[in-house]
Amino acid sequence: MPKMAVLVVFGLLLSLAMVCNGGITSTFVRKTESTVDMPYESDAFQIPPGHNAPQQVHITQGDQEGTAMIVSWITPDEPGSSVVLFWSDKHKTKKAEGKAKQYKYHDYTSGYIHHCTIRKLEHNTKYYYKIGIGQAERTFWFVTPSAVGPDAPYTFGLLGDLGQTFDSNKTLAHYESNPLKGQTVLCLGDLSYADNHPNHDQVKWDTFGRFIERSAAYQPWIHTAGNHEIDYAPEIGETKPFKPYQHRYTTPFKASGSTSPFWYSVKIASAHIIVLSSYSSYGKYTPQYKWLEQELPKVNRDETPWLIVLVHSPWYNSYNYHYMEGETMRVQFESWFVQHKVDVVFAGHVHAYERSERVSNIANNLENGKCSPVKDQSAPVYITIGDGGNIEGIATNMRDPQPDYSAYREASFGHAIFDIKNRTHAYYSWHRNDDGAAVKADSMWFFNRYHHPGDPCKCKDSYFLYHLSKQFVPRNLYSCTH
Ligand SMILES: *[C@@H]1O[C@H](CO)[C@@H](O)[C@H](O)[C@H]1NC(C)=O
Ligand SMILES: *[C@@H]1O[C@H](CO)[C@@H](O)[C@H](O)[C@H]1NC(C)=O
Ligand SMILES: [Fe+2]
C-alpha cells in the first residue's frame, strides 16, 4: 500500500474518531428506598437445623490451576468434624481433613471456623461435598473450571460492597437469576459491614456468612480485602487489622508465591486474576510491591490471555466519594499495568457504578506538566462496581462535568458479568437491580489487549478499517480512539 493510502486511512480513522462521543452520565432514576440491614430473624440468615449444623459454608479456589478448593464453614456449639467427604459421578468418595479455629473479638467469641482444602480435583467436573460428618450432615456441590488454556470460555460474576441489607439480597438474587450464569464470583471487598455497628458487632459477620451461603457454597468466591475488613478498633482493644476477615475467609496465597492472604493470584480457565490489597503497604520495597513486580512478568498470555486485576479502592473514580483515595496505589503501579497490558481492573469501595475509557496517566515526572489521563490502548478499562447495596446507601454525588476518563456512570445498585468467549473476545455487562436480570444497563465487548489490541468501541466503521489496514498502519494509530 502506498504512503498516500496509509494517510487516507489514517485520516478516515481520525474523522470517525471525532464522531464518537465522550462519557455518559446515566439519567436513570432509581426508586429511593432506605437501605437497611435485613433483621436477624430474616429468611436470608436462616440457621440450618440440627445440633451443631455447619453454617456459613463458602468455597474458594484452593490452588493456582483450579484443581483444589478450600471449603470453609462454622460449627456453632462444639468443634465437630473438620472432615470433608467429596465425590463425583466418576470419582468415588474421598476424604480430606481440615482444621478448626476460633477467635475472640472484644466480648465476642466466634464459633469453630473450619477450613479444609480438597485437592486433585478433575477439571470441568461437578463434585458433591459433605460436611458436619457424624452430626448434622449437609451436602453441597460445585463445578470445577475447565483446564487453564487460552480459549477456555468462562463467566465471572462481579459483586462489590455487598453488605446484608434488603438491597444486598436483591443484588445477590439478581446475580443468581442472571441467564448469563456466572461460574465464579470476583468479590471486590467490603463484605459484612459489621464495623458499622457497636463494637464491630461480630454477629453481623455470622449473619453475612449465612446470607451468602446460598451462592458461595456452590461456586467459588475470589475475595479482595476492603476497608470494612480491617476491623481495627484500638478503643475496644482490637489492634490486629483484618482479624475477623482473616479467620473467616481464606485465600490460596501461598500457591502464587505470596506471603500474605491479601494479595495473590489464581488462574481460572483463560484468565489470570491478580488480587491486590489497598489496605496493605505497597510502596517500593514492601512485600506486596515485590510480589507484584515478580508476578506480572510471570503471566503467560499464551496460556491465560485475560489479565484481570481486583482491588478495593478504585484508581479512576469520578464520584465525590473516596475521590482520589486510590491515587497513591495508581502512582505506584499504573505504569506496570500499561506495560503488561492488563485487560481490566475491577474495584469496589464507591457505592455506585462506573466504567472508564482506556486511559493512563503515567507520563508525569513532576517537571513536564503531563499530569492528565490520556487515551491509551495498552491501558486497562477501570470498572467500579461497589454497588452491592450495603447499609451505607448509594453514592449519588458525581463530579461535574464528567471527566474525560469516565465512559459511563450511574448511581444504581447492581452486579456485572465478565463473559470470556475465547482469547480475543469477552463480553462485559452491568445489570442494575431495578431491571430484569437479563437487561444490560451498560455493556461492551472487550478485545484482549495482548491478542487483539484494537477496540470495537462505538465506531464500528473504524473497527472495520482496523482490520482493513492493520498490516500498514502503525499499532498506535489503527486502534479506535473514540
Ligand atoms: C432474599 O432473596 C431471596 C431470593 O430472592 C428470597 O427468597 C428471600 O425471601 C429474600 N429475603 C429477604 C429478607 O428479602
Ligand atoms: C471469538 O469469539 C468471538 C465472539 O463470540 C467470535 O466472533 C470469534 O469468531 C471467536 N474467535 C474464534 C477464533 O473463534
Ligand atoms: Fe470500601
PDB file of C-alpha atoms and ligand atoms in Angstrom, residues 38-39 42-44 165-166 169-170 173 176 211 214, ligand 1:
ATOM      1  CA  MET A  38     -32.318  -7.426  56.982  1.00  0.00           C
ATOM      2  CA  PRO A  39     -33.406  -8.365  60.534  1.00  0.00           C
ATOM      3  CA  SER A  42     -34.860 -12.895  58.291  1.00  0.00           C
ATOM      4  CA  ASP A  43     -35.100 -15.886  55.955  1.00  0.00           C
ATOM      5  CA  ALA A  44     -31.800 -14.806  54.353  1.00  0.00           C
ATOM      6  CA  THR A 165     -29.492  -5.192  53.513  1.00  0.00           C
ATOM      7  CA  PHE A 166     -32.689  -5.860  51.584  1.00  0.00           C
ATOM      8  CA  ASN A 169     -30.350  -9.537  48.928  1.00  0.00           C
ATOM      9  CA  LYS A 170     -31.784  -8.136  45.695  1.00  0.00           C
ATOM     10  CA  ALA A 173     -30.780 -12.736  43.820  1.00  0.00           C
ATOM     11  CA  GLU A 176     -28.236 -15.724  40.755  1.00  0.00           C
ATOM     12  CA  PHE A 211     -26.621 -14.796  53.757  1.00  0.00           C
ATOM     13  CA  ARG A 214     -26.724 -19.890  49.015  1.00  0.00           C
TER      14      ARG A 214
HETATM   15  C1  LIG B   1     -33.897 -12.672  49.826  1.00  0.00           C
HETATM   16  O1  LIG B   1     -33.922 -13.124  48.475  1.00  0.00           O
HETATM   17  C2  LIG B   1     -34.401 -14.437  48.329  1.00  0.00           C
HETATM   18  C3  LIG B   1     -34.246 -14.821  46.859  1.00  0.00           C
HETATM   19  O2  LIG B   1     -34.920 -13.912  46.047  1.00  0.00           O
HETATM   20  C4  LIG B   1     -35.842 -14.511  48.794  1.00  0.00           C
HETATM   21  O3  LIG B   1     -36.320 -15.835  48.705  1.00  0.00           O
HETATM   22  C5  LIG B   1     -35.926 -14.040  50.236  1.00  0.00           C
HETATM   23  O4  LIG B   1     -37.262 -14.020  50.666  1.00  0.00           O
HETATM   24  C6  LIG B   1     -35.312 -12.662  50.382  1.00  0.00           C
HETATM   25  N1  LIG B   1     -35.288 -12.274  51.778  1.00  0.00           N
HETATM   26  C7  LIG B   1     -35.461 -11.025  52.188  1.00  0.00           C
HETATM   27  C8  LIG B   1     -35.449 -10.808  53.652  1.00  0.00           C
HETATM   28  O5  LIG B   1     -35.590 -10.097  51.419  1.00  0.00           O
END
